[in-house]
Every structure is written in structure tokens, then in C-alpha cells.
Short mmCIF file of C-alpha atoms in Angstrom, two decimals:
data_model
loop_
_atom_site.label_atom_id
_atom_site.label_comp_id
_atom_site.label_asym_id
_atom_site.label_seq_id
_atom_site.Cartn_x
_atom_site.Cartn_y
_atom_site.Cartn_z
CA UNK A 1 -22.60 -89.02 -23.53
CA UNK A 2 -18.99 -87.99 -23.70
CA UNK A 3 -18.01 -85.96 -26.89
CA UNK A 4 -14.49 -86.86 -28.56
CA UNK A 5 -11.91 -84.64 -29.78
CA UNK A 6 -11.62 -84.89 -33.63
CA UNK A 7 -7.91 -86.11 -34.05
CA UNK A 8 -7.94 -83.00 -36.90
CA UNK A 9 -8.91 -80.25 -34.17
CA UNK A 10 -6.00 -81.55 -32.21
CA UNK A 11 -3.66 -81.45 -34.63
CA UNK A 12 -4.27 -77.48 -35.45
CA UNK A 13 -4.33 -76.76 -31.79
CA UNK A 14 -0.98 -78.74 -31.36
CA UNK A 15 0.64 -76.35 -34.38
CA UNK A 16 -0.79 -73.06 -33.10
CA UNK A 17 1.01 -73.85 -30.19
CA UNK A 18 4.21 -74.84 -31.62
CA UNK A 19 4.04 -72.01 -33.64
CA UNK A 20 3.43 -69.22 -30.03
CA UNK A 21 6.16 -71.03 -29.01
CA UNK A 22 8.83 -70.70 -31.92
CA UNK A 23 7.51 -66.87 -32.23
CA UNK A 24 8.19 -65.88 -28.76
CA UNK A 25 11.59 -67.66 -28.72
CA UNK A 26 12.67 -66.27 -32.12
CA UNK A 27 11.99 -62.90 -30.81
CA UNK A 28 13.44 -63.66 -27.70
CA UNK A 29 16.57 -64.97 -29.87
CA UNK A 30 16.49 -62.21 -32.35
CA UNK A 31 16.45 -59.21 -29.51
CA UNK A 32 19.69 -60.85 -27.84
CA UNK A 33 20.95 -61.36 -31.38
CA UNK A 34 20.32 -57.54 -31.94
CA UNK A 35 21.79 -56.33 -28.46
CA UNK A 36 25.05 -58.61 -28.84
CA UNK A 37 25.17 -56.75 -32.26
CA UNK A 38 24.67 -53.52 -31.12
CA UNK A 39 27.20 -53.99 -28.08
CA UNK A 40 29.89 -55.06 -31.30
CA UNK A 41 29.34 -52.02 -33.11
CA UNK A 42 29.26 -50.38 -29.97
CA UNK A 43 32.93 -51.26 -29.01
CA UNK A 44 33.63 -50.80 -32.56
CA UNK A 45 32.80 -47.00 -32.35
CA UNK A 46 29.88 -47.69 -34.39
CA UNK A 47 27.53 -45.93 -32.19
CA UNK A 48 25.40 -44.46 -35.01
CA UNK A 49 24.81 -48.18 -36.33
CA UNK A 50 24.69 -49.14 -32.96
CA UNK A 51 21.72 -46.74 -32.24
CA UNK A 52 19.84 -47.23 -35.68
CA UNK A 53 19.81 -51.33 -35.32
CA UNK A 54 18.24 -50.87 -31.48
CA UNK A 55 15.53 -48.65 -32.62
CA UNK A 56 14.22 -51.20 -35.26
CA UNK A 57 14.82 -53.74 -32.61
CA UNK A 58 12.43 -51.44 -30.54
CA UNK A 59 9.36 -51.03 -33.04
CA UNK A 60 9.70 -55.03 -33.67
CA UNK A 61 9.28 -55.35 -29.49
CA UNK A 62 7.89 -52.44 -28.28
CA UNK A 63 7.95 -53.93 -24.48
CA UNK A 64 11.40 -55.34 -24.21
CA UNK A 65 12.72 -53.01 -21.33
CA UNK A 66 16.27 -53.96 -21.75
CA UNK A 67 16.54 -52.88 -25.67
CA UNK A 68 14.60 -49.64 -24.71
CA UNK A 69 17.33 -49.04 -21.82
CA UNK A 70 19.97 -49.79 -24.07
CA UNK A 71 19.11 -47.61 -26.38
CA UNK A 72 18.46 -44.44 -24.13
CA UNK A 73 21.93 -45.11 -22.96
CA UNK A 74 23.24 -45.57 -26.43
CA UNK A 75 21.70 -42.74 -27.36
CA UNK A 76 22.96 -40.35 -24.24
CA UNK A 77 26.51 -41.50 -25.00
CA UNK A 78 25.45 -39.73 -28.52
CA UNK A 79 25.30 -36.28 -26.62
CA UNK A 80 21.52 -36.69 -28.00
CA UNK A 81 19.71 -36.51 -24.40
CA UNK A 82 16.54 -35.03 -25.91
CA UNK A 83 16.12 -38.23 -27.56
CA UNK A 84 17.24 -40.41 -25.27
CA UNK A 85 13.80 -38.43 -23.10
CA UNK A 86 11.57 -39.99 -26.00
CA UNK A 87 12.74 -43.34 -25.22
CA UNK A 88 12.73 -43.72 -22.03
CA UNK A 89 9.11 -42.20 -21.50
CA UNK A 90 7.58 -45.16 -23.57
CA UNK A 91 8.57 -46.99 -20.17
CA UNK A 92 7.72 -44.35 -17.76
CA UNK A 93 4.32 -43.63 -19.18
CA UNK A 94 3.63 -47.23 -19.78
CA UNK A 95 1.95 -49.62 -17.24
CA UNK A 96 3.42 -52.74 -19.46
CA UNK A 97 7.14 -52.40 -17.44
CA UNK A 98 8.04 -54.02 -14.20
CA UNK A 99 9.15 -51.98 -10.83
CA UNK A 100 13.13 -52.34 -11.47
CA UNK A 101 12.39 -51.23 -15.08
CA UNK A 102 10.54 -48.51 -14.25
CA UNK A 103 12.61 -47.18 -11.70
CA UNK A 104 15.90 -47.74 -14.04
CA UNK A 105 13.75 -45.36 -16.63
CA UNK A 106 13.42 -42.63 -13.86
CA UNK A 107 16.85 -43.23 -12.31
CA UNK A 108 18.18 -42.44 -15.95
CA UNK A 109 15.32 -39.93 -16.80
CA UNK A 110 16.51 -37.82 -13.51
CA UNK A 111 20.23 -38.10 -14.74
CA UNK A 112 19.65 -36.20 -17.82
CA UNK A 113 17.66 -33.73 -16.07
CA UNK A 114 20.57 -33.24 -13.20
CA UNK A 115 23.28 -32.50 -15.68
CA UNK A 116 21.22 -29.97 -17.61
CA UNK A 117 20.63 -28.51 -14.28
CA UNK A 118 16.61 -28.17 -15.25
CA UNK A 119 15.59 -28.82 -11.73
CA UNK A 120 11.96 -27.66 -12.66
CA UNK A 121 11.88 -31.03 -14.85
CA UNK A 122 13.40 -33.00 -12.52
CA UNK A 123 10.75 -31.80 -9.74
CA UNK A 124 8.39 -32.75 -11.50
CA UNK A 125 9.30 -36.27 -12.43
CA UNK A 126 10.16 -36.98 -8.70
CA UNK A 127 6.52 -35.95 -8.04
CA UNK A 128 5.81 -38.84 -9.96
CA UNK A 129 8.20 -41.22 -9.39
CA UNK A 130 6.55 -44.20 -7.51
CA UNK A 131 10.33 -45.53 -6.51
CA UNK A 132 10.70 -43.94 -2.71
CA UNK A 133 14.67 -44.69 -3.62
CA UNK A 134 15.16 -42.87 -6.72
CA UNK A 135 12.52 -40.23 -4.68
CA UNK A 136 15.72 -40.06 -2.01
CA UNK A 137 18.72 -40.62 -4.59
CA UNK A 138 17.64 -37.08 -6.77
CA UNK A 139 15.77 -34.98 -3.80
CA UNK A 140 19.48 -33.74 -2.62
CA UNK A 141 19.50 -32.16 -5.84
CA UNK A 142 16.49 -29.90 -5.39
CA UNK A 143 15.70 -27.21 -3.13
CA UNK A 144 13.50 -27.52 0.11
CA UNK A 145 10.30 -25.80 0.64
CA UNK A 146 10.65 -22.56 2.78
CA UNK A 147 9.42 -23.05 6.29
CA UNK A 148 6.76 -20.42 7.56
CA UNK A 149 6.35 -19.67 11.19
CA UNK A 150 3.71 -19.51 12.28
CA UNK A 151 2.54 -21.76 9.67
CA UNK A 152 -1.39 -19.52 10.27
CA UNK A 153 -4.27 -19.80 11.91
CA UNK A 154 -6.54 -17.23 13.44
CA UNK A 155 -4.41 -14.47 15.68
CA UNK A 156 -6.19 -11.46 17.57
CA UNK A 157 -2.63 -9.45 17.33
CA UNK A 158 -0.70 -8.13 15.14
CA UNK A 159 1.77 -10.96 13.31
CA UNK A 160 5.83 -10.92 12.47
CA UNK A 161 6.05 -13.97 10.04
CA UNK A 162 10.18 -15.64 9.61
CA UNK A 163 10.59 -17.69 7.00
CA UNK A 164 13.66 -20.04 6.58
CA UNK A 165 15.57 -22.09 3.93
CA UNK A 166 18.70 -23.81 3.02
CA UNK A 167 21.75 -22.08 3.32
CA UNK A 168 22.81 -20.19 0.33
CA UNK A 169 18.63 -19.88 -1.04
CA UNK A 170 17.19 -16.70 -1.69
CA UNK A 171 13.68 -16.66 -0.29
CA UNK A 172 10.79 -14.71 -2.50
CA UNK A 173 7.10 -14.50 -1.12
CA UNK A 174 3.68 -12.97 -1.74
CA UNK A 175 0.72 -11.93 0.66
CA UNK A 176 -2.18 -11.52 -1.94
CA UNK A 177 -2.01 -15.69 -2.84
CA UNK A 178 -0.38 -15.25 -6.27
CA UNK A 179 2.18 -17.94 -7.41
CA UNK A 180 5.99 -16.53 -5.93
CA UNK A 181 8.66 -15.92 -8.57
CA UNK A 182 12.13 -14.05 -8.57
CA UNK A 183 10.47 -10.78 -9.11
CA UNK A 184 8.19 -10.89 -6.35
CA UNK A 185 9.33 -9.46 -2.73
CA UNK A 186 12.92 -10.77 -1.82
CA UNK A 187 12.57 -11.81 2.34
CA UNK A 188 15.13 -9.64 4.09
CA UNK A 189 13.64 -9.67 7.34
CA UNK A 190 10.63 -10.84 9.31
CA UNK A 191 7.52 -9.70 7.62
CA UNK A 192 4.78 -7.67 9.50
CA UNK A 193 1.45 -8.58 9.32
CA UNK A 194 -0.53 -5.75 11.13
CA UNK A 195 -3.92 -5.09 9.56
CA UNK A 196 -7.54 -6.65 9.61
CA UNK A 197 -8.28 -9.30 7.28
CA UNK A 198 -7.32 -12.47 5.34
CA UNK A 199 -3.86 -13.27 3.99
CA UNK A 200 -2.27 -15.86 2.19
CA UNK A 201 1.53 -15.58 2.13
CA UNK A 202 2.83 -18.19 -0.41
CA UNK A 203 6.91 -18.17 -0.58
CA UNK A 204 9.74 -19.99 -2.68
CA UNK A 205 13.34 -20.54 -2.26
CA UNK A 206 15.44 -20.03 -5.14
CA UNK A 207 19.29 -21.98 -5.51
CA UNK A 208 22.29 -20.09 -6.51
CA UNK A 209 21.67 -22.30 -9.75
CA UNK A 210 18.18 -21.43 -10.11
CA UNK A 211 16.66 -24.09 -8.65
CA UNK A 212 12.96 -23.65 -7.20
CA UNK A 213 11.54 -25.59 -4.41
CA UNK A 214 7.89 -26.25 -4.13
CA UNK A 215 5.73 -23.08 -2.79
CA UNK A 216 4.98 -23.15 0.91
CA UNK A 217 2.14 -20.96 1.98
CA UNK A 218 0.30 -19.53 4.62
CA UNK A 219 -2.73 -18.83 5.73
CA UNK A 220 -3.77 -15.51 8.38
CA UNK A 221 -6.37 -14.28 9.41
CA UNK A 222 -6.01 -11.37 11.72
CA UNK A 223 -9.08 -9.67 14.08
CA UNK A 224 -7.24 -6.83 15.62
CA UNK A 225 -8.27 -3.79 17.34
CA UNK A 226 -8.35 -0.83 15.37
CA UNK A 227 -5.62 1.98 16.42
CA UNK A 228 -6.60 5.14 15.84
CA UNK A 229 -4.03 7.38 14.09
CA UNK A 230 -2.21 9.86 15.12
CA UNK A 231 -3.70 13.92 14.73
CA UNK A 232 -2.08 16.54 13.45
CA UNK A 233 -3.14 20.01 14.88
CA UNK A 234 -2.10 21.76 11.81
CA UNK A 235 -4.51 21.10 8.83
CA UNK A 236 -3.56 21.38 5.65
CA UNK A 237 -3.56 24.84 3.44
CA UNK A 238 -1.40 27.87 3.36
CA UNK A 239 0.88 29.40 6.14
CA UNK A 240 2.25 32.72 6.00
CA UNK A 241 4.60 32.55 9.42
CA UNK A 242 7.14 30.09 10.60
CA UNK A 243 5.31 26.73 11.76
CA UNK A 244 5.72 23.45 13.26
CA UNK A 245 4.05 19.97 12.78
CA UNK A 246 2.78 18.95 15.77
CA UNK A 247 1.28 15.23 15.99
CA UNK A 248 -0.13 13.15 18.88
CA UNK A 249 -1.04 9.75 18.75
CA UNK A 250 -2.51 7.41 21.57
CA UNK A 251 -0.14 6.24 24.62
CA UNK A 252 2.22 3.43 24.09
CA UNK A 253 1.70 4.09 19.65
CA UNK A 254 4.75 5.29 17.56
CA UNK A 255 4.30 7.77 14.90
CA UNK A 256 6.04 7.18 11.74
CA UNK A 257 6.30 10.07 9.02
CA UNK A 258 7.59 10.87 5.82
CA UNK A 259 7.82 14.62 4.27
CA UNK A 260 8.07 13.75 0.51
CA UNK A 261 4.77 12.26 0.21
CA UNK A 262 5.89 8.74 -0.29
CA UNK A 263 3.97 6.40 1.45
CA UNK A 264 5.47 5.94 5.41
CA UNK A 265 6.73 2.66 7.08
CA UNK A 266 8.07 1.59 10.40
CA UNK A 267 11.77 2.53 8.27
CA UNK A 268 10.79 6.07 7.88
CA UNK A 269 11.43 8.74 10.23
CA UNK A 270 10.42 8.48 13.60
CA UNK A 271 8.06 11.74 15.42
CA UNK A 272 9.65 12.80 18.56
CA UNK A 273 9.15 16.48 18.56
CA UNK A 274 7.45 19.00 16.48
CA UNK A 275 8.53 19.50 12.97
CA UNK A 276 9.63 23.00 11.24
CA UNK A 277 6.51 22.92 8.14
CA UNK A 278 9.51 23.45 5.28
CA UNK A 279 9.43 26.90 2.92
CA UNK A 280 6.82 26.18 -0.38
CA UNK A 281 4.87 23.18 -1.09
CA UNK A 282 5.61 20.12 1.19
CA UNK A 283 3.59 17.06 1.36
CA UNK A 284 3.59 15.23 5.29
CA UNK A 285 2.37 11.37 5.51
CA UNK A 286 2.00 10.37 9.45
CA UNK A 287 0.54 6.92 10.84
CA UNK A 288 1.15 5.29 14.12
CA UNK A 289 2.34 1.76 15.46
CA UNK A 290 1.04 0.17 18.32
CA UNK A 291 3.06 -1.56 21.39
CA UNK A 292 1.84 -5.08 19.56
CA UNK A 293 3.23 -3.93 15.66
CA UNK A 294 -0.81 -2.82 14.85
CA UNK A 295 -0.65 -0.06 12.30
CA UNK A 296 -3.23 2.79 11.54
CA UNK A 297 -4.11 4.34 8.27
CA UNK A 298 -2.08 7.12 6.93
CA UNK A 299 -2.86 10.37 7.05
CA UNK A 300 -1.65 12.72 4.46
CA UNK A 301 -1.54 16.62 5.16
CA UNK A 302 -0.42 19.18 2.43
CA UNK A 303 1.17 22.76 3.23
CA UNK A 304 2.14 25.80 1.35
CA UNK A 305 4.58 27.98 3.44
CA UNK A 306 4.51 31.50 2.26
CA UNK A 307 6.46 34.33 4.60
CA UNK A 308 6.95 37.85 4.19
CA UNK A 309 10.36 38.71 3.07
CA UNK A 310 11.60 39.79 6.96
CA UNK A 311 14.27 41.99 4.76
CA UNK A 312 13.21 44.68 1.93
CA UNK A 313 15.18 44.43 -1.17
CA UNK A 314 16.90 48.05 -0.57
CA UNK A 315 17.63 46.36 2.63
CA UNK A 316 19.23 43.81 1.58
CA UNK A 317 21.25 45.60 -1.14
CA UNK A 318 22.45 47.83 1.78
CA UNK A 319 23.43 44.82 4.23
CA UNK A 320 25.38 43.48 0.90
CA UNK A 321 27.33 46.86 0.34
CA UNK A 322 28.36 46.70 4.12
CA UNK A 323 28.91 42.98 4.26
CA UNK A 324 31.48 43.91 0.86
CA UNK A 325 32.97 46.64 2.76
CA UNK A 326 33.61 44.37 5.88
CA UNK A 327 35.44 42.21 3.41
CA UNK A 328 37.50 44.67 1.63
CA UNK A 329 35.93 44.07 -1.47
CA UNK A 330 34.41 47.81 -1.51
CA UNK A 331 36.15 51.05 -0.68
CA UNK A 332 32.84 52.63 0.32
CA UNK A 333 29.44 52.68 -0.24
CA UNK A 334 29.47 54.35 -3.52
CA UNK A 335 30.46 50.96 -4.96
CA UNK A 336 34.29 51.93 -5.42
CA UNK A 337 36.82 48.94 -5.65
CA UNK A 338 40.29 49.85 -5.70
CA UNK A 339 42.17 49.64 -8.73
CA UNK A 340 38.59 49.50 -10.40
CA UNK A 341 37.67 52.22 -13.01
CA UNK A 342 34.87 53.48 -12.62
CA UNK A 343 32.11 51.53 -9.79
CA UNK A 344 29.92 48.94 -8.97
CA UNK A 345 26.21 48.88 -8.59
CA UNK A 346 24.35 45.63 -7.26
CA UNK A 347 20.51 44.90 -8.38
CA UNK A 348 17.71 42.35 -6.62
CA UNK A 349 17.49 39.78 -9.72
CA UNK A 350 14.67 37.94 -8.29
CA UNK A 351 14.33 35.27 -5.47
CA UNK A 352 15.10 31.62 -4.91
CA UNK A 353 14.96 28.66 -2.35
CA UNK A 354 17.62 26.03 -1.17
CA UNK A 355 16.50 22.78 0.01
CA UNK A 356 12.36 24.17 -0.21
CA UNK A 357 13.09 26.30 3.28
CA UNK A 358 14.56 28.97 3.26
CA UNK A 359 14.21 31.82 0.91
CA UNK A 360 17.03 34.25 -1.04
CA UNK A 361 17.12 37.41 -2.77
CA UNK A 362 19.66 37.17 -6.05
CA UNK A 363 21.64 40.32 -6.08
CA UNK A 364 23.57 40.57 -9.38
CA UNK A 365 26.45 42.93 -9.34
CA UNK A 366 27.31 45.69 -12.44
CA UNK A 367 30.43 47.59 -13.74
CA UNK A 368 29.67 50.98 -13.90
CA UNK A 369 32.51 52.16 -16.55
CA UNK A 370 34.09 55.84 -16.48
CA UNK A 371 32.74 55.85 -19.95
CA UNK A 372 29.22 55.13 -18.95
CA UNK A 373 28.27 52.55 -19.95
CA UNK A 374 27.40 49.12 -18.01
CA UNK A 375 27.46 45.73 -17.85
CA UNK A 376 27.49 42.60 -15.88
CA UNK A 377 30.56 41.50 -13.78
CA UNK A 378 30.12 38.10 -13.67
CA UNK A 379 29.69 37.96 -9.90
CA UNK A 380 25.97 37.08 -7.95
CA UNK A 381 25.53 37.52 -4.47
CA UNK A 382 22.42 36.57 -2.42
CA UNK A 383 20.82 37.53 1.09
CA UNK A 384 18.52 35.79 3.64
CA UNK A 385 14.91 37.74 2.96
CA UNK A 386 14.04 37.12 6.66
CA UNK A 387 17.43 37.51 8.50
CA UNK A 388 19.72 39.79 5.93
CA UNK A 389 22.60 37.12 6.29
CA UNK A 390 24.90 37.51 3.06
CA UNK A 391 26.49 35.16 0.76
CA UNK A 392 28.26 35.05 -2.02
CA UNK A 393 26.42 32.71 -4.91
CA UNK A 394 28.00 30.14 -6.79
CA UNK A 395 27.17 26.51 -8.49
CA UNK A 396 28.57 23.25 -8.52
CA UNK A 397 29.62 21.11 -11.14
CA UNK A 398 26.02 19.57 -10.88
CA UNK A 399 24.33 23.23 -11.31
CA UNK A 400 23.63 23.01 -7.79
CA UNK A 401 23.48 26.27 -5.67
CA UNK A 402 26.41 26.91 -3.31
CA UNK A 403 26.41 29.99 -0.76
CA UNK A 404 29.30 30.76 0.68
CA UNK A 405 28.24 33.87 4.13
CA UNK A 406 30.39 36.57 3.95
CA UNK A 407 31.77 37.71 7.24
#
């Protein structure tokens, strides 16, 4: 049995529809009202009206892309780019929005970003851009990953890793896996990779601007053969002679050394012959580089030179008497300088070092009056304890020792 319609049901079907119908053109009708009037007030220099009108416009239709876009612009032209942000992200984190709208919002969204130069933010909204042209309109703008070669893998030898980017980038990096900043290691100059084990070198490329590219990274791992390090035939302690630092390390190795105690690299000096162990304490650091860039452990020997003053200190006050006669600074050996009252006496005032080798006596001199009494003349001298060589001390303007040999 067919079923028929009441004519009533019809009737309130027929109205709901007419009324969808009026509702959706009366918006339609009252957004272009609203955009006509904001372009008038617009023109008008208005923008602040302009502006105000659009956002009600927006909260009435929340999913008209065209008002939303007219207002981010609106509101840009405002110098207020921060809010111009808020707008446009109710289209770029919105689903509701076709592809040309939501490309328009990014295409506007990367503007702002590219004149504040914040090319962190703009990175980031390229990452999620889903428009491949906007992608390649904005990408000229950032700064390309570093390129690592070898990009890793598994090596049996030892490793020197380049790493290259744009002209004009400055290229940090790190080898323990940590994120790279600008106060991590700057790259300079292929980096050396020369022990056992894992390593993850990660690296960015900073702008002139300050623009970061992605990280790149890495990944070693390195077998190598051990090398051995070098030996040093004289062990550490106390030395009361002259000595010399020899070390040998295995054919076709390179021995590297430092004699401060900092830590040695393939920069530091280079072992060719034995070394002269320096007066006092002195701290030696040796290791050794293979033909392949392998690197051994450091060794780390520490001296004390001690020698027996060569010259007695009445032997040395005689060698400065004659050195001060050669000179014509003394008459004679009683101390007598001419047109002097009186004479001059000279006194071993302790000792002293220059440069931690080689060892001094101080030799102040005194002004023997006719009177009797005595007191200082202002004048210092020094002598070699082990060879009785003769100078006359002095300081710089830095309080810095000076010897100057007498003849």
C-alpha cells in the first residue's frame, strides 16, 4: 500500500528549505557587503575600522577564506604581523580550507616570517607546508644542510671527515650526538677520526644572518688496530745532571709532544731528536700517529731537574769583580771605582731561573762609604751557577728579567 505525503509535512519541508537557502545567501550577501565596506574604509585610510568590521565579519563566518585573508593582510598593512599570525593559522591549522587557500595562508604566513628574518619559524612551517610551490618559493631563503663525507658506515682505518656548505655559512658540529649550536666546535678543517669506537658527528650551518639549516649527521664506527705509543727511556722523578728526552715509537708512527702539560695533538710539536729535560719542574705529554692518522694514548712523564751549582758563590763573586774590571767599571779588585769615595762590595742575594732552565746567582752590589757606613747602590748583577758567564740584571716594563753578559 503506498503511503502519502501529508500536504502539511510538505509544506514545513518546503520552508526549511527556503529558509537554508535565504541564510546561506544572506551570509553570502552580507560577507561581500562587509568586504566592499572594508575595501571603502580601506581606501579611505580607515584601516582601524577597516580591520575591526572584518573581524566581526570573521566570528559571524568562521570559514570564509577570503575575509580571513583579507584581514591578515589588513592587518599586516597595520605593522601588527603578530596578529596577522593568529589569523591566518585558523586556516593553516584547519582542515575546513581548500588547497589555493591554504597555500595563500602559508605563502603569506612565510612572508611575515622572511621579513623578520626568523628563519627558525619559517623552517618550520615549510616542514609543514603541503604546497611543493610555496616549499620551493621560501627554501632559497633558508640555509642547506651541511654535507658529510663520508656520510658513515663501518671503516677498519682511521677517518678524516670534510664537511661542506653554502658559501658564506659557518659550519658547527659535534662527535658525542648532542644537538650542534654556535658554541659547539667551529669546522676549520677536516676532522680526524682516529680511535676505536662509535661516533655520531651531527653538524649545522649557520647564515651570516643567523639562519640554521637542518642538522646533518653521521654515523662511524671505527675497528682499528691499536698503535702502541711511543716510550720514553727516561721515567719520571728527579735529575740532578743535564738530561735529554729520548722517545721511540714504532716505524712509520709520528710522535707528537707537548712540554707544558697540556694535552698533545697532531698541531703540537713534532719529536725529531732528543729533548734537553728543562731546569725545575716540567711536565712532558708524548703520543704517536700512525702512517693511516691512528693515534695512541698519551703518555704523561713528570721531571724535576736539580744540578749542582757548577760555580761556588765566592766564585762567582770573583768572575763578577774581573768581568767589572774587564769593563772598566772597577779599578781593581778591592772594589775601587774611580771618582767613587770610598768602594764597592758585591754579595750572592740568592738564586733564580729564566725561562725554568737555566739557573742564576743574584749578586747585589754595596757602597762602602769613607765614613763607614753602607748601603745599597741600586745596581744587581747575576752569574751562570754552572758556567760563571756574567750579566748585568735588569727588568722590563712587564717585571720581566733582562740579562744583559758583560764582556
Amino acid at each position: 500500500m503506498q503511503i502519502k505525503e501529508h500536504p502539511l509535512r510538505l509544506l514545513m519541508s518546503a520552508v526549511v528549505l527556503v529558509l537554508i537557502i535565504f541564510t546561506v545567501w544572506f551570509e553570502k550577501t552580507s560577507s561581500e557587503r562587509d568586504l566592499k565596506r572594508a575595501e571603502t574604509l580601506r581606501t579611505e585610510g580607515r584601516l582601524k575600522e577597516s580591520i575591526a568590521l572584518l573581524k566581526k565579519t570573521m566570528e559571524k563566518e568562521p570559514t570564509n577564506a577570503t575575509v580571513i585573508l583579507t584581514l591578515a593582510s589588513d592587518q599586516r598593512e597595520a605593522s601588527d604581523d603578530t596578529g596577522a599570525l593568529m589569523t591566518l593559522d585558523r586556516i593553516i591549522n584547519s582542515a575546513r580550507f581548500s588547497e589555493a587557500e591554504t597555500a595563500e595562508a602559508y605563502r603569506m604566513t612565510a612572508d611575515i616570517y622572511r621579513k623578520r628574518e626568523d628563519f627558525d619559524s619559517l623552517q618550520n612551517l615549510l616542514d609543514r607546508c603541503p604546497d611543493t610551490e610555496v616549499v620551493k618559493e621560501y627554501s632559497n631563503d633558508l640555509v642547506q644542510k651541511p654535507v658529510i663525507v663520508p656520510a658513515g658506515g663501518t671503516f677498519s682505518e682511521a677517518q678524516k671527515v670534510t664537511i661542506h656548505a653554502g658559501p658564506g655559512d659557518v659550519i658547527y658540529y659535534t662527535l658525542d650526538g648532542s644537538k650542534p649550536s654556535a658554541h659547539s666546535n667551529q669546522y676549520q678543517e677536516p676532522i680526524s677520526l682516529s680511535k676505536s669506537g662509535d661516533i655520531l658527528l651531527r653538524a649545522i650551518a649557520i647564515s651570516a644572518k643567523g639562519a640554521k639549516s637542518k642538522v646533518s649527521e653521521a654515523g662511524f664506527q671505527l675497528h682499528l688496530q691499536d698503535v702502541p705509543p711511543p716510550q720514553i727511556l727516561e721515567e719520571s722523578g728527579i735529575y740532578s745532571e743535564p738530561t735529554k728526552i729520548v722517545a721511540i715509537a714504532q716505524a712509520g708512527c709520528i710522535i707528537y709532544y707537548t712540554s707544558d702539560g697540556t694535552r698533545p695533538s697532531v698541531k703540537s710539536k713534532i719529536y725529531t731528536t732528543p729533548v734537553e729535560m728543562p731546569y725545575g719542574d716540567s711536565v712532558f705529554r708524548f703520543f704517536a700517529v700512525d702512517d693511516k692518522g691512528k693515534q695512541s694514548e698519551v703518555i704523561t712523564k713528570r721531571y724535576k731537574l736539580v744540578l749542582k751549582p757548577q760555580v761556588s758563590k765566592e766564585q762567582a763573586v770573583s768572575a763578577l769583580i774581573n768581568a767589572l774590571i774587564r769593563n772598566e767599571v772597577l779599578l781593581d779588585a778591592g772594589g775601587k771605582k774611580a771618582d767613587e769615595e770610598g768602594f764597592f762590595t758585591y754579595e750572592v742575594d740568592g738564586n733564580f731561573t729564566v725561562q725554568d732552565s737555566d739557573e742564576y746567582y743574584r749578586i747585589v752590589e754595596y757602597h762602602v762609604y769613607d765614613d763607614g757606613h753602607t748601603e745599597k747602590s741600586g745596581l744587581e748583577f747575576s752569574v751562570n751557577v754552572n758556567d760563571g758567564t756574567c750579566y748585568r740584571l735588569g727588568y722590563d716594563s712587564t717585571g720581566k728579567i733582562v740579562l744583559v753578559q758583560l764582556k
